CSV table of C-alpha atoms in Angstrom, one decimal:
chain,number,residue,atom,x,y,z
A,294,MET,CA,-0.2,0.0,0.0
A,295,LEU,CA,2.8,2.2,1.1
A,296,SER,CA,4.2,1.6,-2.4
A,297,SER,CA,1.7,2.0,-4.5
A,298,ARG,CA,0.9,5.6,-2.7
A,299,LYS,CA,4.6,6.9,-3.3
A,300,ILE,CA,4.3,5.6,-7.0
A,301,CYS,CA,1.4,7.7,-7.5
A,302,LEU,CA,2.8,11.1,-5.9
A,303,HIS,CA,5.5,10.4,-8.2
A,304,VAL,CA,3.7,10.5,-10.7
A,305,ILE,CA,1.5,13.1,-10.1
A,306,LEU,CA,4.7,15.2,-9.5
A,307,LYS,CA,6.6,14.6,-12.6
A,308,LEU,CA,3.6,15.3,-14.5
A,309,SER,CA,3.3,18.7,-13.0
A,310,ALA,CA,6.9,19.2,-13.4
A,311,GLU,CA,6.8,18.8,-17.0
A,312,ARG,CA,3.6,21.0,-17.7
A,313,PHE,CA,4.6,23.8,-14.9
A,314,GLY,CA,7.9,23.7,-14.5
A,315,LYS,CA,9.7,22.0,-11.2
A,316,ARG,CA,9.1,24.9,-9.2
A,317,THR,CA,5.7,25.0,-8.9
A,318,VAL,CA,5.7,21.6,-6.9
A,319,ALA,CA,9.2,21.8,-4.8
A,320,SER,CA,7.5,21.6,-1.9
A,321,PHE,CA,5.7,18.7,-2.7
A,322,ALA,CA,8.7,16.8,-4.7
A,323,LEU,CA,10.2,17.3,-1.0
A,324,ARG,CA,7.5,16.2,0.6
A,325,ALA,CA,7.5,13.0,-1.5
A,326,VAL,CA,11.1,12.4,-0.7
A,327,LYS,CA,10.9,12.6,2.9
A,328,LEU,CA,7.6,9.5,2.8
A,329,GLY,CA,10.3,7.4,0.2
A,330,GLY,CA,12.8,7.7,3.5
A,331,SER,CA,10.1,6.4,5.7
A,332,ALA,CA,8.0,3.2,6.4
A,333,SER,CA,5.9,5.0,9.4
A,334,THR,CA,2.3,6.3,9.2
A,335,SER,CA,3.9,9.1,11.0
A,336,ASP,CA,5.4,10.7,8.3
A,337,TRP,CA,2.4,10.7,5.9
A,338,PRO,CA,0.4,14.6,5.1
A,339,SER,CA,-2.1,14.9,7.4
A,340,GLU,CA,-5.6,15.8,6.7
A,341,ALA,CA,-5.4,19.0,6.1
A,342,SER,CA,-2.3,18.7,4.3
A,343,MET,CA,-4.1,16.5,1.7
A,344,SER,CA,-6.9,18.8,1.4
A,345,SER,CA,-4.4,21.3,0.1
A,346,TRP,CA,-2.5,19.0,-2.4
A,347,LYS,CA,-6.4,18.3,-3.6
A,348,ALA,CA,-6.9,21.9,-3.9
A,349,PHE,CA,-3.5,22.0,-5.8
A,350,GLN,CA,-4.7,19.5,-8.3
A,351,GLY,CA,-7.7,21.5,-8.9
A,352,ASN,CA,-5.9,24.2,-9.5
A,353,LEU,CA,-3.8,22.5,-11.6
A,354,THR,CA,-6.7,21.3,-13.7
A,355,SER,CA,-8.1,24.3,-14.4
A,356,LEU,CA,-4.9,25.7,-15.2
A,357,THR,CA,-4.3,23.3,-18.1
A,358,SER,CA,-7.8,23.6,-19.2
A,359,GLY,CA,-6.9,27.3,-19.5
A,360,LEU,CA,-4.3,27.0,-21.6
A,361,LYS,CA,-5.8,24.6,-23.9
A,362,ASN,CA,-8.1,27.8,-25.2
A,363,VAL,CA,-4.8,29.6,-25.6
A,364,ASP,CA,-4.2,30.4,-29.4
A,365,LEU,CA,-0.2,30.7,-29.1
A,366,SER,CA,0.0,30.5,-32.6
A,367,ASN,CA,-2.2,33.5,-33.2
A,368,THR,CA,-0.5,35.6,-30.5
A,369,THR,CA,2.8,35.0,-32.4
A,370,GLU,CA,1.6,36.1,-35.5
A,371,LYS,CA,0.6,39.6,-34.5
A,372,LEU,CA,4.1,39.4,-32.7
A,373,ASN,CA,5.6,38.7,-36.1
A,374,LYS,CA,3.8,41.3,-38.1
A,375,GLN,CA,4.0,44.2,-35.5
A,376,PHE,CA,8.0,43.0,-35.4
A,377,ALA,CA,8.3,44.0,-38.9
A,378,THR,CA,6.0,46.8,-39.0
A,379,PHE,CA,8.3,48.3,-36.5
A,380,SER,CA,11.6,47.3,-38.6
A,381,GLN,CA,10.1,48.3,-41.6
A,382,GLN,CA,9.3,51.9,-39.8
A,383,VAL,CA,13.5,52.1,-38.3
A,384,ARG,CA,14.8,51.6,-41.9
A,385,GLU,CA,12.6,54.3,-43.4
A,386,THR,CA,13.7,56.7,-40.5
A,387,THR,CA,17.5,55.7,-41.0
A,388,GLY,CA,17.4,56.5,-44.7
A,389,GLN,CA,18.0,52.5,-45.8
A,390,LEU,CA,15.4,52.3,-47.5
A,391,GLU,CA,15.2,52.8,-51.9
A,392,GLU,CA,12.3,55.7,-53.0
A,393,ASP,CA,10.6,53.2,-54.1
A,394,GLY,CA,10.5,51.2,-51.2
A,395,VAL,CA,8.1,53.4,-49.3
A,396,THR,CA,4.4,53.9,-50.6
A,397,GLU,CA,3.3,57.4,-51.5
A,398,LEU,CA,-0.1,58.2,-50.2
A,399,PRO,CA,-2.8,60.5,-51.9
A,400,GLU,CA,-2.3,63.8,-52.2
A,401,GLU,CA,-5.5,65.0,-51.1
A,402,TYR,CA,-5.2,63.4,-48.1
A,403,LYS,CA,-1.5,64.8,-47.7
A,404,THR,CA,-3.3,68.1,-47.9
A,405,LEU,CA,-5.9,67.0,-45.2
A,406,GLU,CA,-2.7,65.7,-43.1
A,407,ARG,CA,-1.1,69.2,-42.8
A,408,LYS,CA,-5.1,70.9,-42.3
A,409,VAL,CA,-5.6,68.9,-39.3
A,410,ASP,CA,-1.9,69.7,-38.1
A,411,ALA,CA,-2.6,73.2,-38.4
A,412,LEU,CA,-6.3,73.2,-36.4
A,413,ARG,CA,-4.4,71.2,-33.9
A,414,ALA,CA,-2.2,73.4,-33.1
A,415,THR,CA,-4.5,76.2,-33.5
A,416,HIS,CA,-6.9,74.6,-30.6
A,417,LEU,CA,-3.6,74.2,-28.4
A,418,SER,CA,-2.3,77.5,-28.7
A,419,LEU,CA,-6.0,79.2,-27.8
A,420,LEU,CA,-6.4,77.2,-25.2
A,421,LYS,CA,-3.2,77.3,-23.3
A,422,ILE,CA,-3.8,81.6,-22.9
A,423,THR,CA,-7.5,81.4,-22.5
A,424,LYS,CA,-7.0,78.4,-19.0
A,425,ALA,CA,-5.9,81.8,-17.7
A,426,TYR,CA,-10.0,82.9,-17.5
A,427,GLU,CA,-10.4,79.3,-15.1
A,428,THR,CA,-8.0,80.9,-12.5
A,429,GLU,CA,-9.4,84.0,-10.7
A,430,THR,CA,-6.3,85.8,-9.9
A,431,TYR,CA,-4.5,85.7,-13.4
A,432,ASP,CA,-4.7,89.6,-12.7
A,433,TYR,CA,-4.2,89.7,-9.5
A,434,PRO,CA,-1.4,91.4,-8.2
A,435,THR,CA,1.6,89.7,-7.3
A,436,GLN,CA,3.4,92.2,-5.5
A,437,ILE,CA,0.8,92.8,-2.9
A,438,ASN,CA,0.7,91.2,0.9
A,439,GLU,CA,-3.4,91.0,1.2
A,440,SER,CA,-4.9,90.0,4.5
A,441,LEU,CA,-8.7,89.2,3.7
A,442,THR,CA,-9.5,88.7,7.4
A,443,GLU,CA,-11.7,90.3,10.0
A,444,GLY,CA,-10.7,93.9,8.7
A,445,PHE,CA,-12.0,93.3,5.2
A,446,ALA,CA,-15.5,91.9,6.8
A,447,LEU,CA,-15.9,95.8,7.7
A,448,VAL,CA,-14.7,96.9,4.1
A,449,SER,CA,-16.6,94.5,2.6
A,450,HIS,CA,-19.6,96.0,4.1
A,451,SER,CA,-19.5,99.3,3.6
A,452,LEU,CA,-18.8,98.8,-0.1
A,453,THR,CA,-22.1,96.9,0.1
A,454,SER,CA,-23.8,99.8,1.8
A,455,TRP,CA,-22.0,102.9,-0.2
A,456,ALA,CA,-23.1,101.3,-3.0
A,457,ALA,CA,-27.0,101.1,-1.7
A,458,VAL,CA,-26.5,105.0,-1.0
A,459,ALA,CA,-25.5,105.5,-4.6
A,460,ALA,CA,-28.8,103.5,-6.5
A,461,LYS,CA,-30.8,105.8,-4.3
A,462,GLY,CA,-32.4,107.9,-6.7
A,463,THR,CA,-31.6,106.0,-10.0
A,464,ASN,CA,-33.5,103.1,-12.0
A,465,LEU,CA,-30.6,100.7,-10.2
A,466,PRO,CA,-31.8,97.9,-7.8
A,467,ALA,CA,-30.1,98.6,-4.1
A,468,PRO,CA,-27.7,96.2,-3.6
A,469,THR,CA,-28.9,94.6,-0.4
A,470,VAL,CA,-26.8,95.3,3.2
A,471,THR,CA,-26.1,91.7,4.7
A,472,ASP,CA,-24.4,90.7,8.1
A,473,LYS,CA,-21.8,88.5,6.3
A,474,ALA,CA,-19.4,89.4,4.5
A,475,PRO,CA,-19.8,88.6,1.0
A,476,GLU,CA,-16.5,85.9,-0.5
A,477,GLN,CA,-13.1,88.1,-1.2
A,478,HIS,CA,-12.2,87.6,-4.7
A,479,LYS,CA,-8.7,88.0,-6.0
A,480,THR,CA,-8.5,90.1,-9.0
A,481,LEU,CA,-7.4,93.5,-10.1
A,482,SER,CA,-10.8,95.2,-9.4
A,483,HIS,CA,-11.4,93.8,-6.2
A,484,ALA,CA,-8.5,94.6,-5.2
A,485,LEU,CA,-8.4,98.1,-6.1
A,486,SER,CA,-11.7,98.6,-4.4
A,487,ARG,CA,-11.0,96.9,-1.1
A,488,ALA,CA,-8.0,99.3,-1.0
A,489,SER,CA,-9.8,102.4,-1.8
A,490,ALA,CA,-12.2,101.1,0.2
A,491,ASN,CA,-10.2,100.8,3.4
A,492,SER,CA,-8.2,103.9,2.6
A,493,ALA,CA,-11.8,106.1,2.7
A,494,LEU,CA,-12.3,104.6,6.3
A,495,GLU,CA,-9.4,105.3,7.2
A,496,LEU,CA,-9.4,108.8,5.7
A,497,THR,CA,-13.1,109.5,7.0
A,498,SER,CA,-12.6,107.7,10.6
A,499,LYS,CA,-9.6,110.4,11.4
A,500,SER,CA,-12.0,113.4,11.5
A,501,SER,CA,-15.6,114.3,12.4
A,502,GLN,CA,-15.5,116.8,9.0
A,503,PRO,CA,-16.4,115.2,5.7
A,504,ASP,CA,-12.9,114.5,3.5
A,505,GLN,CA,-13.4,115.2,0.1
A,506,LEU,CA,-10.7,112.6,-0.7
A,507,GLY,CA,-12.4,109.3,1.3
A,508,SER,CA,-16.2,110.8,-0.6
A,509,VAL,CA,-14.2,110.2,-4.2
A,510,LEU,CA,-12.4,106.6,-2.6
A,511,GLN,CA,-15.6,105.6,-1.9
A,512,THR,CA,-17.0,105.6,-5.1
A,513,TYR,CA,-14.1,105.0,-6.6
A,514,ALA,CA,-14.3,101.5,-4.5
A,515,VAL,CA,-18.0,100.7,-5.1
A,516,ALA,CA,-17.6,101.2,-9.5
A,517,GLN,CA,-14.4,98.5,-8.9
A,518,ASP,CA,-16.0,96.4,-6.8
A,519,LYS,CA,-18.8,96.2,-9.9
A,520,VAL,CA,-16.5,96.0,-12.3
A,521,GLY,CA,-14.4,92.6,-10.6
A,522,GLN,CA,-17.8,91.3,-10.8
A,523,LEU,CA,-18.6,91.9,-14.4
A,524,ARG,CA,-14.8,90.5,-14.6
A,525,LEU,CA,-15.9,87.3,-12.9
A,526,ASP,CA,-19.2,87.2,-15.0
A,527,GLN,CA,-16.9,87.6,-18.4
A,528,ASP,CA,-14.7,84.6,-17.5
A,529,ALA,CA,-17.5,81.9,-16.4
A,530,LEU,CA,-19.1,82.8,-19.8
A,531,ILE,CA,-15.8,82.2,-21.3
A,532,ARG,CA,-15.3,79.5,-19.8
A,533,ALA,CA,-18.8,77.8,-20.8
A,534,GLU,CA,-18.9,78.7,-24.1
A,535,PHE,CA,-15.3,79.3,-24.8
A,536,ASN,CA,-12.7,76.7,-23.0
A,537,ASN,CA,-15.4,73.7,-22.8
A,538,PRO,CA,-16.2,73.3,-26.7
A,539,TRP,CA,-13.0,74.3,-27.7
A,540,SER,CA,-11.4,71.4,-25.0
A,541,ALA,CA,-14.3,69.2,-26.6
A,542,THR,CA,-13.3,69.2,-30.1
A,543,LEU,CA,-9.7,69.0,-29.3
A,544,ASN,CA,-10.7,66.2,-27.3
A,545,SER,CA,-12.8,64.0,-29.2
A,546,ALA,CA,-13.0,65.1,-32.7
A,547,ILE,CA,-9.7,66.6,-33.7
A,548,ASN,CA,-8.1,62.8,-31.1
A,549,ALA,CA,-10.3,60.8,-33.6
A,550,ALA,CA,-8.9,62.1,-36.7
A,551,MET,CA,-5.2,62.2,-35.4
A,552,LYS,CA,-6.0,58.0,-34.1
A,553,ALA,CA,-7.1,57.7,-38.2
A,554,ARG,CA,-4.3,58.9,-39.2
A,555,GLN,CA,-2.1,56.5,-37.3
A,556,SER,CA,-4.0,53.4,-38.9
A,557,VAL,CA,-3.1,55.1,-42.3
A,558,LYS,CA,0.3,55.0,-41.3
A,559,THR,CA,-0.2,51.3,-39.9
A,560,ALA,CA,-1.4,50.2,-42.4
A,561,ARG,CA,0.9,51.9,-45.2
A,562,LEU,CA,3.8,50.4,-43.1
A,563,TYR,CA,2.5,46.8,-43.3
A,564,LEU,CA,2.0,47.3,-46.9
A,565,ASP,CA,5.5,47.9,-47.4
A,566,THR,CA,6.6,45.6,-45.6
A,567,CYS,CA,4.9,42.8,-46.8
A,568,ARG,CA,6.4,44.3,-50.7
A,569,THR,CA,9.4,44.0,-48.8
A,570,LYS,CA,8.8,40.2,-48.0
A,571,LEU,CA,7.7,39.3,-51.1
A,572,LYS,CA,10.2,40.7,-53.1
A,573,ASN,CA,12.6,38.5,-51.1
A,574,ALA,CA,10.6,35.6,-51.4
A,575,SER,CA,11.3,32.4,-52.4
A,576,ALA,CA,9.4,30.7,-55.5
A,577,ALA,CA,7.8,28.4,-53.0
A,578,LYS,CA,6.3,31.3,-51.6
A,579,GLN,CA,5.7,33.8,-54.1
A,580,GLU,CA,1.8,32.9,-54.0
A,581,GLN,CA,1.5,33.5,-50.5
A,582,ALA,CA,3.1,36.7,-50.6
A,583,ARG,CA,1.1,38.1,-53.4
A,584,LEU,CA,-1.9,37.3,-51.4
A,585,GLU,CA,-0.6,39.2,-48.3
A,586,VAL,CA,0.3,42.2,-50.6
A,587,GLU,CA,-2.9,42.2,-51.9
A,588,ALA,CA,-4.2,41.8,-48.7
A,589,ALA,CA,-2.4,45.1,-47.3
A,590,GLU,CA,-3.7,47.4,-50.0
A,591,GLU,CA,-7.2,46.6,-49.7
A,592,ARG,CA,-6.5,47.6,-46.1
A,593,LEU,CA,-4.8,50.6,-46.7
A,594,VAL,CA,-7.4,52.0,-49.3
A,595,THR,CA,-10.0,51.3,-46.8
A,596,GLU,CA,-8.2,53.2,-44.2
A,597,THR,CA,-7.0,55.9,-46.3
A,598,GLU,CA,-10.6,56.9,-47.4
A,599,GLN,CA,-12.5,56.5,-44.1
A,600,ALA,CA,-9.7,58.9,-42.6
A,601,ILE,CA,-10.1,61.5,-45.4
A,602,GLY,CA,-13.7,61.0,-44.5
A,603,ILE,CA,-13.1,62.1,-41.0
A,604,MET,CA,-10.6,64.6,-41.5
A,605,ALA,CA,-12.5,66.8,-44.4
A,606,SER,CA,-15.7,66.3,-41.5
A,607,LEU,CA,-13.2,68.1,-38.9
A,608,LEU,CA,-12.3,70.2,-41.0
A,609,ALA,CA,-15.5,71.4,-42.7
A,610,ASN,CA,-17.1,71.7,-39.1
A,611,PRO,CA,-18.4,76.0,-38.3
A,612,GLU,CA,-17.9,74.8,-34.3
A,613,PRO,CA,-14.9,76.6,-33.5
A,614,ILE,CA,-16.0,79.6,-35.7
A,615,LYS,CA,-18.5,79.9,-33.6
A,616,ASN,CA,-16.3,79.6,-30.2
A,617,ILE,CA,-14.5,82.2,-31.4
A,618,ALA,CA,-16.9,84.9,-31.9
A,619,ALA,CA,-18.7,83.7,-28.5
A,620,LEU,CA,-15.5,84.5,-26.8
A,621,ALA,CA,-15.0,88.2,-28.6
A,622,LYS,CA,-18.7,88.7,-27.4
A,623,ALA,CA,-18.0,87.8,-23.9
A,624,GLN,CA,-14.9,90.1,-23.7
A,625,GLN,CA,-16.7,92.5,-25.7
A,626,SER,CA,-19.7,92.5,-23.0
A,627,TYR,CA,-17.2,93.0,-20.0
A,628,HIS,CA,-15.8,95.6,-21.7
A,629,GLU,CA,-18.9,97.5,-22.5
A,630,GLN,CA,-20.4,97.0,-19.1
A,631,ALA,CA,-16.8,98.0,-17.4
A,632,ALA,CA,-17.0,101.1,-19.3
A,633,LYS,CA,-21.0,102.3,-17.8
A,634,VAL,CA,-19.3,101.7,-15.0
A,635,LEU,CA,-16.5,103.8,-15.0
A,636,GLN,CA,-18.2,106.7,-16.8
A,637,GLY,CA,-21.2,106.4,-14.2
A,638,ILE,CA,-18.8,107.8,-12.1
A,639,THR,CA,-16.9,109.8,-14.2
A,640,ALA,CA,-18.6,113.2,-14.0
A,641,SER,CA,-18.7,113.2,-10.4
A,642,LEU,CA,-15.1,112.4,-9.5
A,643,ASP,CA,-14.6,115.4,-12.2
A,644,GLU,CA,-16.9,117.7,-10.5
A,645,ALA,CA,-14.9,116.7,-7.1
A,646,SER,CA,-11.8,117.2,-8.8
A,647,VAL,CA,-12.7,120.9,-10.0
A,648,GLN,CA,-14.4,121.8,-6.3
A,649,ALA,CA,-11.2,120.6,-4.4
A,650,ASP,CA,-8.6,122.4,-7.1
A,651,GLY,CA,-10.7,126.0,-6.4
A,652,GLU,CA,-10.8,125.4,-2.9
A,653,TYR,CA,-7.2,124.7,-3.0
A,654,ARG,CA,-6.5,128.2,-5.0
A,655,LYS,CA,-9.1,130.1,-3.0
A,656,SER,CA,-7.3,128.9,0.0
A,657,ARG,CA,-3.9,130.2,-1.7
A,658,GLY,CA,-5.3,133.4,-3.0
A,659,ILE,CA,-4.6,132.1,-6.3
A,660,ALA,CA,-6.8,133.1,-9.2
């Protein structure tokens, strides 16, 4: 009985080693050697060990079945084709091919290629700049060191109050004064507004008499706060109507055209590889090589036609022109509204300037 078990175990381990390698079953082989050196039943594996061995046998069976379903010949063929195509590309790059060793693509295709390259470069170039509209601080002064803490809560509350006063007697809606300070935005206009408002508060707090400069700064602070908000509105509009669709075109339609071109390149390289193979094939392999060339030619024609269609459709798309129009419109709207805001305070600032100049001259006895 002992001998039969040892023989069975030896056969199983040998077959496993032949298929899966000796290292895979090393631990079991060591156990078999131990069993061979002792006839004591205490040396036999425990029930738990035998369960592990059965599980191992089951795993081997599953692995064997899985390996039978792997088409190694097909995988090898694909790898050979990829290597041959890569070798063809290397020879082209290093100038090791004759002039007729590279298939010429249609002129229509090459013209579309150049136009798509220009379109892609245009999208990348503009998007690199307009990405700034996705960062609030793109015009924020880097040399200042604002501390947006409790002190600016008072400034913000004052701005809202001054704006409400300025809106009285006009058709403009009066801003709502709240106890909670609004968000402190980091833009150039908001920075100018806060600095002016803070200075106005400082000037008016030092005297019980009205301060002309403080009053002017109040007006200027309110206007700059409005301009800052208009700039934020412009940025949001540009992100929605230019950056997003512009990026979508780059990441979808243009990328699809680039992938189609890559497929043409791969097909063309493979055709040239097949032609080289046909040129060097022995008489016995001429027919097979010729059939491969014909199949490769058909594939190249199909890929080229598809790429031409994709590129032509991309170039005819009016979306980029609509995006540029939206960008310009958003900028125009911002500048127009900002100009109106500043124009609205120009008259009062000019009047204050003339008044201050007159008082100064009068105090100095200057005619």
